[in-house]
PDB file of C-alpha atoms and ligand atoms in Angstrom:
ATOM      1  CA  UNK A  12    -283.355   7.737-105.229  1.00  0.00           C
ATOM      2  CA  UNK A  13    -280.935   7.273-108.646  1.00  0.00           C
ATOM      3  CA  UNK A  14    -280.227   3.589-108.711  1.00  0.00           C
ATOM      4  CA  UNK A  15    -276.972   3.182-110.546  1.00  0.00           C
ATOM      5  CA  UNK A  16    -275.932  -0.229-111.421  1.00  0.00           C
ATOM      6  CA  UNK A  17    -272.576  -1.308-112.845  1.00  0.00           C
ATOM      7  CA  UNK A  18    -270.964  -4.239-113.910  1.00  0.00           C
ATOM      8  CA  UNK A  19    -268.194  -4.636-110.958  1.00  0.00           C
ATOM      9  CA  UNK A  20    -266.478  -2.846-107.963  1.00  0.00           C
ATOM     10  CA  UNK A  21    -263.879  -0.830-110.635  1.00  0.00           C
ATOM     11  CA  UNK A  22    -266.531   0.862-113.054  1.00  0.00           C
ATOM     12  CA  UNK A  23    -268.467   1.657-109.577  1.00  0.00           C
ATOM     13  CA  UNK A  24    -265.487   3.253-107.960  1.00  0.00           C
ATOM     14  CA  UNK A  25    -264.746   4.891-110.722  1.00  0.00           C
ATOM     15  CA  UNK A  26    -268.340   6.551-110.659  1.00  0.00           C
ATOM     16  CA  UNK A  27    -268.599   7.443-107.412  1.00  0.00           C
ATOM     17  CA  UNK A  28    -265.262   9.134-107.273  1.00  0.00           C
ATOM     18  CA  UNK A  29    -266.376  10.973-110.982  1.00  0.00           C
ATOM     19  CA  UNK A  30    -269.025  12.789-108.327  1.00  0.00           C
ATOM     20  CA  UNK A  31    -266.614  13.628-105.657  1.00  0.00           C
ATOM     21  CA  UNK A  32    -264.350  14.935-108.465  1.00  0.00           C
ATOM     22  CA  UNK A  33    -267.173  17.108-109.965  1.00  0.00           C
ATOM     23  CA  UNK A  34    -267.764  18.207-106.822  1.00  0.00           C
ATOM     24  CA  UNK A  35    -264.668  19.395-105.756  1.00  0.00           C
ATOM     25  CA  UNK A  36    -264.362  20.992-109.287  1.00  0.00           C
ATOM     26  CA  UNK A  37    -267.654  23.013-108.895  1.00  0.00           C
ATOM     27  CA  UNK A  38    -266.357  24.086-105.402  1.00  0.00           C
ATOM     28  CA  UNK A  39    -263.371  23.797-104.243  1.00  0.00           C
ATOM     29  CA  UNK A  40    -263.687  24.409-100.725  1.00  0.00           C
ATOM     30  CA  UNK A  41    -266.251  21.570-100.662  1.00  0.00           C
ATOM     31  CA  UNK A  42    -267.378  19.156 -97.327  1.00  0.00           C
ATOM     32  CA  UNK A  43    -267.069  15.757 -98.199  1.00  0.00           C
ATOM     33  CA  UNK A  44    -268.702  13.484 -95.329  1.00  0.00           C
ATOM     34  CA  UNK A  45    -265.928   9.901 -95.641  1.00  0.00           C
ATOM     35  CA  UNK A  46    -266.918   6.349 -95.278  1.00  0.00           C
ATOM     36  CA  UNK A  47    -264.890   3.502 -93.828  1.00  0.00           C
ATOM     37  CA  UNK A  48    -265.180  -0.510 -94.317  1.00  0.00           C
ATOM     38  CA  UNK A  49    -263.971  -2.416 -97.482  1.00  0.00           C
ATOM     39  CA  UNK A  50    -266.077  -1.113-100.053  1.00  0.00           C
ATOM     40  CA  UNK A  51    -265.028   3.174-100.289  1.00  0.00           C
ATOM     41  CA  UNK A  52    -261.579   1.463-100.473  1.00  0.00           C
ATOM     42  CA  UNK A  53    -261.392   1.661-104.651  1.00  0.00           C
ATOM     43  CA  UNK A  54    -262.678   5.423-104.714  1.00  0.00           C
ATOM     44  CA  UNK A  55    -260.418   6.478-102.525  1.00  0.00           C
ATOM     45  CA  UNK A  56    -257.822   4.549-104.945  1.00  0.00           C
ATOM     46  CA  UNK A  57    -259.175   6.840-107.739  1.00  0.00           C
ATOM     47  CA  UNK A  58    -258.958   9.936-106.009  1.00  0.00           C
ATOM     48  CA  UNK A  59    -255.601   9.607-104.789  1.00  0.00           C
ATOM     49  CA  UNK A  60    -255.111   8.825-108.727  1.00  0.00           C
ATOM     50  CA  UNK A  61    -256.285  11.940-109.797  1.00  0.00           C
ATOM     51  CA  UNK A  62    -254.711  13.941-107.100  1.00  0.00           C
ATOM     52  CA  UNK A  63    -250.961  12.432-107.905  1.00  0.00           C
ATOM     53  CA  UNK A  64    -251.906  13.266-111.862  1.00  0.00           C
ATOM     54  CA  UNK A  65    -252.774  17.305-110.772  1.00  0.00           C
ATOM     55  CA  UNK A  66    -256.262  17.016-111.806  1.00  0.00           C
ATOM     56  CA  UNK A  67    -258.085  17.439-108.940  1.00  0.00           C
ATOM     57  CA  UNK A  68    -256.587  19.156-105.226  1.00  0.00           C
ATOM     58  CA  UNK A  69    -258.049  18.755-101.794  1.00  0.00           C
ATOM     59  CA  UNK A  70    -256.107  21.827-100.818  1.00  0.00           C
ATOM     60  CA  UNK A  71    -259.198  23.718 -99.698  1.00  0.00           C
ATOM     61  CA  UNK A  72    -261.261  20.505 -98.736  1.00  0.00           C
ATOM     62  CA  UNK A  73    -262.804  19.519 -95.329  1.00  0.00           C
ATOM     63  CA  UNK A  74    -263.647  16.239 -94.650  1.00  0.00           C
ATOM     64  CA  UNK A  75    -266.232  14.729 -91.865  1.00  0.00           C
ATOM     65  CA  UNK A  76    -266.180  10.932 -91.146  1.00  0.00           C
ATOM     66  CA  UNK A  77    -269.138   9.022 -90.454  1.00  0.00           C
ATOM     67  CA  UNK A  78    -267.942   6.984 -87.256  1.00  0.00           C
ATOM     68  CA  UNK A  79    -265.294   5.946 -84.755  1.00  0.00           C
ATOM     69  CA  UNK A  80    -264.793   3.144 -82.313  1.00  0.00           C
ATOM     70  CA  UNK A  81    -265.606   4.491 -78.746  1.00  0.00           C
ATOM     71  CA  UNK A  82    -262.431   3.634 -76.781  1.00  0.00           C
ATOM     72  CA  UNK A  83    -260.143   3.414 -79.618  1.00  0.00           C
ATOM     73  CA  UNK A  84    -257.366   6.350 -79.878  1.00  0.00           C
ATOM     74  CA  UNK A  85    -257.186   7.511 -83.518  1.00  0.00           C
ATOM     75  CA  UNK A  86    -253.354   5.933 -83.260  1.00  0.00           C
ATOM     76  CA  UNK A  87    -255.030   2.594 -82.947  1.00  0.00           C
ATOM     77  CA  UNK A  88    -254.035   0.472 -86.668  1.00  0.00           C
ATOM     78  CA  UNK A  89    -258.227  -0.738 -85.976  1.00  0.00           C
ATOM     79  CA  UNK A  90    -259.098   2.893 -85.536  1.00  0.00           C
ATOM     80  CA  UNK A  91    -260.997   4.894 -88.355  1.00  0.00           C
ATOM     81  CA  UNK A  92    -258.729   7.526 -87.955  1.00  0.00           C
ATOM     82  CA  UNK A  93    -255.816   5.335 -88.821  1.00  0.00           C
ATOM     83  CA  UNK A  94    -258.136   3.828 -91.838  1.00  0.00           C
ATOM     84  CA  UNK A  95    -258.769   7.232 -93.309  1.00  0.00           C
ATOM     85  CA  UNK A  96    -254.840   8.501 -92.910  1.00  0.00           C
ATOM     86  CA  UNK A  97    -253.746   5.351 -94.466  1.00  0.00           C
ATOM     87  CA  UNK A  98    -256.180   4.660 -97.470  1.00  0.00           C
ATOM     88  CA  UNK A  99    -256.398   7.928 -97.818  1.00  0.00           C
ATOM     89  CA  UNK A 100    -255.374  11.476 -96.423  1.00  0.00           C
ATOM     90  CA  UNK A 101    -251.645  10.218 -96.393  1.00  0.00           C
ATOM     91  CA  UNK A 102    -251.197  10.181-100.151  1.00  0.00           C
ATOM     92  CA  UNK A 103    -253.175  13.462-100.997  1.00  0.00           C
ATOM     93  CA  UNK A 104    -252.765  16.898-100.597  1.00  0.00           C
ATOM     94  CA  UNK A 105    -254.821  17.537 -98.176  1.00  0.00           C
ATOM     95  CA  UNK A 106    -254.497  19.456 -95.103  1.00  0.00           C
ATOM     96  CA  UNK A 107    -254.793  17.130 -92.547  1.00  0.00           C
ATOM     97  CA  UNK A 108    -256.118  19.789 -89.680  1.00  0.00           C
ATOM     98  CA  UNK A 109    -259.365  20.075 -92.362  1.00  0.00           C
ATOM     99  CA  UNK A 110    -259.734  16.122 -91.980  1.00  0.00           C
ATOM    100  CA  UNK A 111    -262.197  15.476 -88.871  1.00  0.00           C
ATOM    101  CA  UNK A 112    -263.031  11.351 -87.332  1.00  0.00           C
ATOM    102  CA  UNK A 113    -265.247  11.191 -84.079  1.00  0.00           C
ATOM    103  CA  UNK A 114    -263.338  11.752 -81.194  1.00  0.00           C
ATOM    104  CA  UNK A 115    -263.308   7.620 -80.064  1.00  0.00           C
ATOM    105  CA  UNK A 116    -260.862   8.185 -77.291  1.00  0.00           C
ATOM    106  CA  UNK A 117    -262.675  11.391 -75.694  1.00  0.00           C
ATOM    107  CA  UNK A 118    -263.284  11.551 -72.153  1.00  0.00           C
ATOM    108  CA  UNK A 119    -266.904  12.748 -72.462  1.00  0.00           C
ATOM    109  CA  UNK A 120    -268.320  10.905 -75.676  1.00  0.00           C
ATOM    110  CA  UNK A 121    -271.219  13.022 -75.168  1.00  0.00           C
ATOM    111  CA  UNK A 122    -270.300  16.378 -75.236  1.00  0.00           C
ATOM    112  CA  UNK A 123    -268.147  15.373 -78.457  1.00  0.00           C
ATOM    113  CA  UNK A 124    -270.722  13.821 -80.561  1.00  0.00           C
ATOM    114  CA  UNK A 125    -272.674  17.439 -79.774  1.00  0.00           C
ATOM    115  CA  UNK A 126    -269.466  19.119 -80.806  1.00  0.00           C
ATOM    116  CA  UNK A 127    -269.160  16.770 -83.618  1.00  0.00           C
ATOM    117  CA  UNK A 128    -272.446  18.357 -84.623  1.00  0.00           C
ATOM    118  CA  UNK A 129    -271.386  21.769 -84.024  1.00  0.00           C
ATOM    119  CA  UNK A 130    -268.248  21.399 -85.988  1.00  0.00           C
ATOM    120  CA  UNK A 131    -270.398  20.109 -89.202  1.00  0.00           C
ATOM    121  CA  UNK A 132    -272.572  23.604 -89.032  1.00  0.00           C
ATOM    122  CA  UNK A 133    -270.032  25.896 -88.609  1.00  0.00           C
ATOM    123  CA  UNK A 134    -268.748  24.462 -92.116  1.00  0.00           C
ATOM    124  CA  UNK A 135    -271.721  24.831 -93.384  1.00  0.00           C
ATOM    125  CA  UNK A 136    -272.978  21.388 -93.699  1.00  0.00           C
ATOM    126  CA  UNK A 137    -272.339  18.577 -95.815  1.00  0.00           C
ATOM    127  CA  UNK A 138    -271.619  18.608 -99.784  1.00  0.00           C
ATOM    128  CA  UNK A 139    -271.462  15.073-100.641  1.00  0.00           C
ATOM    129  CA  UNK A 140    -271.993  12.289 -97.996  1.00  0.00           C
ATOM    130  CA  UNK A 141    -270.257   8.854 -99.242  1.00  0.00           C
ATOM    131  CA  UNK A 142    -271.989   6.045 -97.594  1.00  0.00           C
ATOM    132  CA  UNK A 143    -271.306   2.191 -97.828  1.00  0.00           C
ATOM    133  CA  UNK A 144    -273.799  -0.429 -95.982  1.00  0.00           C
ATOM    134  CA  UNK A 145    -274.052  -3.294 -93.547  1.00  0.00           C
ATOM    135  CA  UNK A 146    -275.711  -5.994 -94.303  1.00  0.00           C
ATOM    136  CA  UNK A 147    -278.409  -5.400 -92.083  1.00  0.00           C
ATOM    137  CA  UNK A 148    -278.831  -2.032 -93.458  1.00  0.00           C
ATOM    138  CA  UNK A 149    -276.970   0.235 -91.119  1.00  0.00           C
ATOM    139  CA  UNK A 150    -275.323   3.237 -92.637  1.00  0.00           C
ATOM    140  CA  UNK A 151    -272.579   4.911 -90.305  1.00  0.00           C
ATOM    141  CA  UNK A 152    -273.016   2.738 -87.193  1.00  0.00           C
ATOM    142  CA  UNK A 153    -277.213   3.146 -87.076  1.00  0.00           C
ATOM    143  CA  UNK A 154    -277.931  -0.264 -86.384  1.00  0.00           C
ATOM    144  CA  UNK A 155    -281.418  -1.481 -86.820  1.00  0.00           C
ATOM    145  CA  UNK A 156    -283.707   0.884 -84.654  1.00  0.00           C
ATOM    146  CA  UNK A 157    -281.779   3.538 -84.469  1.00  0.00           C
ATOM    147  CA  UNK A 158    -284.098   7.086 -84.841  1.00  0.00           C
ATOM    148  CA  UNK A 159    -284.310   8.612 -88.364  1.00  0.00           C
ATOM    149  CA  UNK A 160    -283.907  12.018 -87.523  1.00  0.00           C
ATOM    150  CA  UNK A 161    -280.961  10.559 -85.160  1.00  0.00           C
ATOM    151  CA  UNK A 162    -277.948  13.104 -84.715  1.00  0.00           C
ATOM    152  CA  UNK A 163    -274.367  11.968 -84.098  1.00  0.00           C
ATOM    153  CA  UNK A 164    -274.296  10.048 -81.121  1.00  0.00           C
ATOM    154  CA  UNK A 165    -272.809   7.046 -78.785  1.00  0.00           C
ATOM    155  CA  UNK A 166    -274.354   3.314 -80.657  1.00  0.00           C
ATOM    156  CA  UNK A 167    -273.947  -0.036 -79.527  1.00  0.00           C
ATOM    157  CA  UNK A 168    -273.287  -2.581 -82.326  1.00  0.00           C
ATOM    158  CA  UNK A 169    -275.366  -5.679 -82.808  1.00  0.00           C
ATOM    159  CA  UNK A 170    -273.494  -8.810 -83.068  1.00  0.00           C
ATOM    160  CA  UNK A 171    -273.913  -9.279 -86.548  1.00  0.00           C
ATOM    161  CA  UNK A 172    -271.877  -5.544 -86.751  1.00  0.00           C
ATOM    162  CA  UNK A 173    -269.354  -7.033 -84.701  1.00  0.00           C
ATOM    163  CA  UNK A 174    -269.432 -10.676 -86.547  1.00  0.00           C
ATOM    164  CA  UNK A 175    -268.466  -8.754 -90.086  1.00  0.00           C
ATOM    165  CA  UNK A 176    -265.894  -6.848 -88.351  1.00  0.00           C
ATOM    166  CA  UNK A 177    -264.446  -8.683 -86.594  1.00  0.00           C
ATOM    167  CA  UNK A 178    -261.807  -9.688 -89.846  1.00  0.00           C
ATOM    168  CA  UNK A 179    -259.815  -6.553 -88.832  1.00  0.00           C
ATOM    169  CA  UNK A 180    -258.914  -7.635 -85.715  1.00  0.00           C
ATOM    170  CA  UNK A 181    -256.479 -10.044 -84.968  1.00  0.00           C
ATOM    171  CA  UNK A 182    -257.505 -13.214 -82.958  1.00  0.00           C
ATOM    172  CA  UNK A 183    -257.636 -12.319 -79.073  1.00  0.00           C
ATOM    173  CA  UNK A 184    -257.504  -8.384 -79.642  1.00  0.00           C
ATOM    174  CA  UNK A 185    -259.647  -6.028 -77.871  1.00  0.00           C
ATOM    175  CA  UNK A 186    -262.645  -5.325 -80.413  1.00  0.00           C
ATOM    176  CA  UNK A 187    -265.166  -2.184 -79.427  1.00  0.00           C
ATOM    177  CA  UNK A 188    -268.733  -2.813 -78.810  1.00  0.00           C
ATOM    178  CA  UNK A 189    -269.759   0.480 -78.865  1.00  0.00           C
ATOM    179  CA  UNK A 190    -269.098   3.516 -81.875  1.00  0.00           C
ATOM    180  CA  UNK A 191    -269.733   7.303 -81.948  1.00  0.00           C
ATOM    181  CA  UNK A 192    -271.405   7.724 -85.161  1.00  0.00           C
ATOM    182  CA  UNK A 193    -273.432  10.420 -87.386  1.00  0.00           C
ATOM    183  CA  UNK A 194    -276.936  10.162 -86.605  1.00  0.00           C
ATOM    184  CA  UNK A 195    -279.362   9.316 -89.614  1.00  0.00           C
ATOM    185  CA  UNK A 196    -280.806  12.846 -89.309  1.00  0.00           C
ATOM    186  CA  UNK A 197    -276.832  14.006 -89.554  1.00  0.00           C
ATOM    187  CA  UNK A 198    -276.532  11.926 -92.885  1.00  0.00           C
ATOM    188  CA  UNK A 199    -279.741  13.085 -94.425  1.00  0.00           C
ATOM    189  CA  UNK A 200    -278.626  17.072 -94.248  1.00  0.00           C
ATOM    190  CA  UNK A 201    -276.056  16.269 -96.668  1.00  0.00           C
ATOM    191  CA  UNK A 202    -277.133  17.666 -99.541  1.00  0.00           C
ATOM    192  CA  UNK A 203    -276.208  14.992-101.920  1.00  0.00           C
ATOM    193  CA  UNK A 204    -275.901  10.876-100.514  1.00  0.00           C
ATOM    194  CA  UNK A 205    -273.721   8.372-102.273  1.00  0.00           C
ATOM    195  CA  UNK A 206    -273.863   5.040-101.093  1.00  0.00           C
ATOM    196  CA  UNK A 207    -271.619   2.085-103.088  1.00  0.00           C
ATOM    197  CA  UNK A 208    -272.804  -1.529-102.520  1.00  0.00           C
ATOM    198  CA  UNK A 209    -271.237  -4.456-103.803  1.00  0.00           C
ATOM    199  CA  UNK A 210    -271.855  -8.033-103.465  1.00  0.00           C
ATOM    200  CA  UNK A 211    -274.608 -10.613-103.200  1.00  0.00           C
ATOM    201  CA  UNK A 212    -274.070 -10.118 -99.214  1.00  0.00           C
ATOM    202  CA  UNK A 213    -275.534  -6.653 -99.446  1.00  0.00           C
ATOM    203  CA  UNK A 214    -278.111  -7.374-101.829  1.00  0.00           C
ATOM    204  CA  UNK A 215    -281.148  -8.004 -98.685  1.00  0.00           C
ATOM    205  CA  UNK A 216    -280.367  -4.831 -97.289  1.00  0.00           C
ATOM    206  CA  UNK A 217    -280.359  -3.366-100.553  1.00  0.00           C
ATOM    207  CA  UNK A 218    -283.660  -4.680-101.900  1.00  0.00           C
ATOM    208  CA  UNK A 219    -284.655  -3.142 -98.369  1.00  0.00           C
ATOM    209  CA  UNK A 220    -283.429   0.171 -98.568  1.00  0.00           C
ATOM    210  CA  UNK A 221    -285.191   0.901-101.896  1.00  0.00           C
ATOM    211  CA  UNK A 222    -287.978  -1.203-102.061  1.00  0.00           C
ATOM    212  CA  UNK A 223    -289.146  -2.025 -98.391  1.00  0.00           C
ATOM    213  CA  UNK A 224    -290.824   0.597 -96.573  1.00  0.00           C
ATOM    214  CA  UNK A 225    -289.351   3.340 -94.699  1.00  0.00           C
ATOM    215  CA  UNK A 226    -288.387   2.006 -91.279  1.00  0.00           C
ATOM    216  CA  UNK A 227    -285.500   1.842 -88.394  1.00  0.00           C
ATOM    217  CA  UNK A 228    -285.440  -1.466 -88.754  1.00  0.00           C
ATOM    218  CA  UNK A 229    -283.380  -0.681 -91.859  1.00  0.00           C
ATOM    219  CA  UNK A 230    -281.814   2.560 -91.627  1.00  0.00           C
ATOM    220  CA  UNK A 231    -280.454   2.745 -94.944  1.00  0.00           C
ATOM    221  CA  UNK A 232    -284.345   3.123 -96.023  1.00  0.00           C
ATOM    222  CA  UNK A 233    -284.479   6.648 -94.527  1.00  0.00           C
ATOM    223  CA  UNK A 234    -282.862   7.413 -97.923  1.00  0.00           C
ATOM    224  CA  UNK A 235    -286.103   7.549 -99.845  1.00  0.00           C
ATOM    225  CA  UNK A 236    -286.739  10.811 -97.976  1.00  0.00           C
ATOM    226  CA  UNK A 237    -283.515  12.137 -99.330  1.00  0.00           C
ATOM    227  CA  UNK A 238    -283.686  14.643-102.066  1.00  0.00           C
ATOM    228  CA  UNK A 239    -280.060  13.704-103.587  1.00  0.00           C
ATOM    229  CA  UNK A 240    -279.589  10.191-103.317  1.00  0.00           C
ATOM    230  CA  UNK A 241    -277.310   8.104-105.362  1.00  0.00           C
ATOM    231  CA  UNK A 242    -277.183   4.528-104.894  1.00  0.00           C
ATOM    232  CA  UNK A 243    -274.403   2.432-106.791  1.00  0.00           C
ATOM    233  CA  UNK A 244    -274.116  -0.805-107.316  1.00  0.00           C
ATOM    234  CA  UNK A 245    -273.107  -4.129-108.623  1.00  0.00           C
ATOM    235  CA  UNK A 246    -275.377  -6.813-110.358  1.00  0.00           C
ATOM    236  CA  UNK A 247    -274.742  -8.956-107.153  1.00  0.00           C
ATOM    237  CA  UNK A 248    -276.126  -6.076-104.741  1.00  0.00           C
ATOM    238  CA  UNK A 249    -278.398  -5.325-107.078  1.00  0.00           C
ATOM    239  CA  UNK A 250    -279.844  -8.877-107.868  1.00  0.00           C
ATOM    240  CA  UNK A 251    -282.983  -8.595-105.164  1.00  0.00           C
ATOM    241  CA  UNK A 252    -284.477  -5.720-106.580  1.00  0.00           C
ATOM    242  CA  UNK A 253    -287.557  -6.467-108.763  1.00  0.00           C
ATOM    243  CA  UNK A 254    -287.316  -3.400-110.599  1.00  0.00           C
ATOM    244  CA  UNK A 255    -283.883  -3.762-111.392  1.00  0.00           C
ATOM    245  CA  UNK A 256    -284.703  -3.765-115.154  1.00  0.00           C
ATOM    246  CA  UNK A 257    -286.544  -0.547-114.566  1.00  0.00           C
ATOM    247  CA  UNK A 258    -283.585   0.803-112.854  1.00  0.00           C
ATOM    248  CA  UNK A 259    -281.609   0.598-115.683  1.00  0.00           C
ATOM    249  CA  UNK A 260    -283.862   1.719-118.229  1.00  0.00           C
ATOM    250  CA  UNK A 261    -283.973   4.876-116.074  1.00  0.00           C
ATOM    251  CA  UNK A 262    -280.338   5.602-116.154  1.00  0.00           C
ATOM    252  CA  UNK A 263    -280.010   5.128-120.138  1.00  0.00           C
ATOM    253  CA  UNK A 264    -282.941   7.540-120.488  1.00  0.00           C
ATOM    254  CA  UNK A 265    -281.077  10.330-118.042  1.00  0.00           C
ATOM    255  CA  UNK A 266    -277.873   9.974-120.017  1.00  0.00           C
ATOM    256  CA  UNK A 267    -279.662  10.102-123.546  1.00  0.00           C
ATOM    257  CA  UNK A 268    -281.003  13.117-121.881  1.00  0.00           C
ATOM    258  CA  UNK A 269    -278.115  14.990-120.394  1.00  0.00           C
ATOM    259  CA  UNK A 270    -275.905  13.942-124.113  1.00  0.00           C
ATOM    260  CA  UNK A 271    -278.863  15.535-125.807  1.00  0.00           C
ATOM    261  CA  UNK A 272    -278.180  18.609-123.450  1.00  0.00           C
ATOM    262  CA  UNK A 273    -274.652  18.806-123.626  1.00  0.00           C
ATOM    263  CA  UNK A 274    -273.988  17.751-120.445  1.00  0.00           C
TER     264      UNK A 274
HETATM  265  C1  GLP B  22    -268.833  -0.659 -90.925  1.00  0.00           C
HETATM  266  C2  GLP B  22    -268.917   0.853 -91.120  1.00  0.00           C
HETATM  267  C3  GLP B  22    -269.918   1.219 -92.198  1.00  0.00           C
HETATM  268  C4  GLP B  22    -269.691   0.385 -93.436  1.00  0.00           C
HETATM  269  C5  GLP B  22    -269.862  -1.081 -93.098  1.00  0.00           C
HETATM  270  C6  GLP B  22    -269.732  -2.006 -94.297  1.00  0.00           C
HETATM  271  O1  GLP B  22    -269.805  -1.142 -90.062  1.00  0.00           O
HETATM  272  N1  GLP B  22    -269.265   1.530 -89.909  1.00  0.00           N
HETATM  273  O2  GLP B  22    -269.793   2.600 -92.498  1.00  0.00           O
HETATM  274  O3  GLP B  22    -270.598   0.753 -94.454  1.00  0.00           O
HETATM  275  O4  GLP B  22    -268.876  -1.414 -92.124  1.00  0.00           O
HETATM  276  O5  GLP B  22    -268.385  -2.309 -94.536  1.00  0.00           O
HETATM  277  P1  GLP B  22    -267.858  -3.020 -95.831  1.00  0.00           P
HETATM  278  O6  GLP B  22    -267.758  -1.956 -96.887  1.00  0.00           O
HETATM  279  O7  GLP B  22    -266.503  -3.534 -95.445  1.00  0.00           O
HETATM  280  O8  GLP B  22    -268.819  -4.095 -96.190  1.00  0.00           O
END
């Protein structure tokens, strides 16, 4: 794992959408696999930044989101769907037939998570996977336990998913208990992971996704097995990990490294 940490939530957004830009650049009919929640938010501000400027196009883009709310039709304001259209896919040029949200409303959930899959491999898998975390280490909706090698799927939320979440509905409305989300094993075919944490809130599940052990008690650890991972972060998300210091020495030495190389 590359443990990037940054001052604050700006300088991180600004990084992580620097990848997705390079990215894009490098291929322009790239996958991107989307996030949700509060934290992606500021990225998505920077991309739609650099699309309005003409530096970077979705035009040939496809995009795969993590999760949906099973029961919730993507017209729903609580919806992911309607997340992703508004903080995002409304104010860029992409085509919005090449943007793709679990089916929450479908009649069989289980024959469209497996189509979910199906969809994923036809495009030939994911380029960069943008992740953000709970605070007891779920990534997508894998709550603790789920399976590592998990594929996209029908999850109940814990109540401490449903607790932090519950700010984005109003008082009295209908909130899901249950999600169709990418399965671990979905996330960790991406071939490159970025996950964005900020916050002293995040910073237990952080010190246990990089220095804990591997375990489904916090999924967001089965990201020590990834070959491509990028973890960014803030000093408060960060402020757990005992090798934080080391961290950081790391990243000066890799950009010494790639200035010495021209990169
Ligand atoms: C939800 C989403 C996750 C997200 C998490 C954290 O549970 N399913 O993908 O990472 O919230 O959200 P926030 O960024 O608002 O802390």
């Amino acid at each position: 794992m590359q443990i990037v940490i940054l001052a604050d939530a700006i300088q991180i957004a600004q990084y992580g959408a620097d990848l997705i830009h390079k990215q894009i650049s490098a291929k322009p009919c790239s996958v991107l696999g989307l996030a949700t929640g509060s934290t992606p938010v500021a990225l998505y501000g920077e991309l739609i930044e650099a699309n309005r400027s003409g530096v970077l196009s979705f035009q040939s883009v496809s995009t795969f989101n993590l999760d949906e709310y099973l029961g919730l039709e993507g017209s729903h304001p609580q919806s992911y769907r309607h997340f992703m259209n508004e903080h995002l896919f409304k104010h860029i040029d992409i085509n919005i037939h090449n943007t793709a949200v679990p089916p929450g409303n479908a009649a069989n959930p289980i024959d469209a998570c497996r189509d979910y899959e199906a969809r994923i491999e036809a495009k030939g898998g994911i380029d960069i996977q943008l992740l953000g975390i709970g605070r007891n280490g779920h990534i997508g909706f894998n709550e603790p336990s789920s399976g590592l090698t998990s594929r996209t799927r029908v999850k109940t939320l814990t109540q401490a998913t449903i607790a932090d979440n519950a700010r984005f509905f109003a008082e009295g409305e209908y909130q899901p208990h249950l999600s169709m989300t990418m399965g671990i094993g979905t996330i960790m075919d991406s071939r490159k992971v970025i996950l964005l944490a900020t916050g002293a809130s995040k910073a237990d599940a952080i010190k246990a996704t990089v220095e804990g052990p591997l375990m489904a008690s916090c999924p967001a650890s089965a990201l020590q097995m990834h070959r491509d991972a990028v973890l960014v972060l803030d000093e408060a998300a960060a402020s757990k990990l005992s090798d934080r210091e080391f961290y950081k020495h790391i990243e000066r030495e890799n950009q010494k490294l790639l200035a010495q190389l021209g990169i």
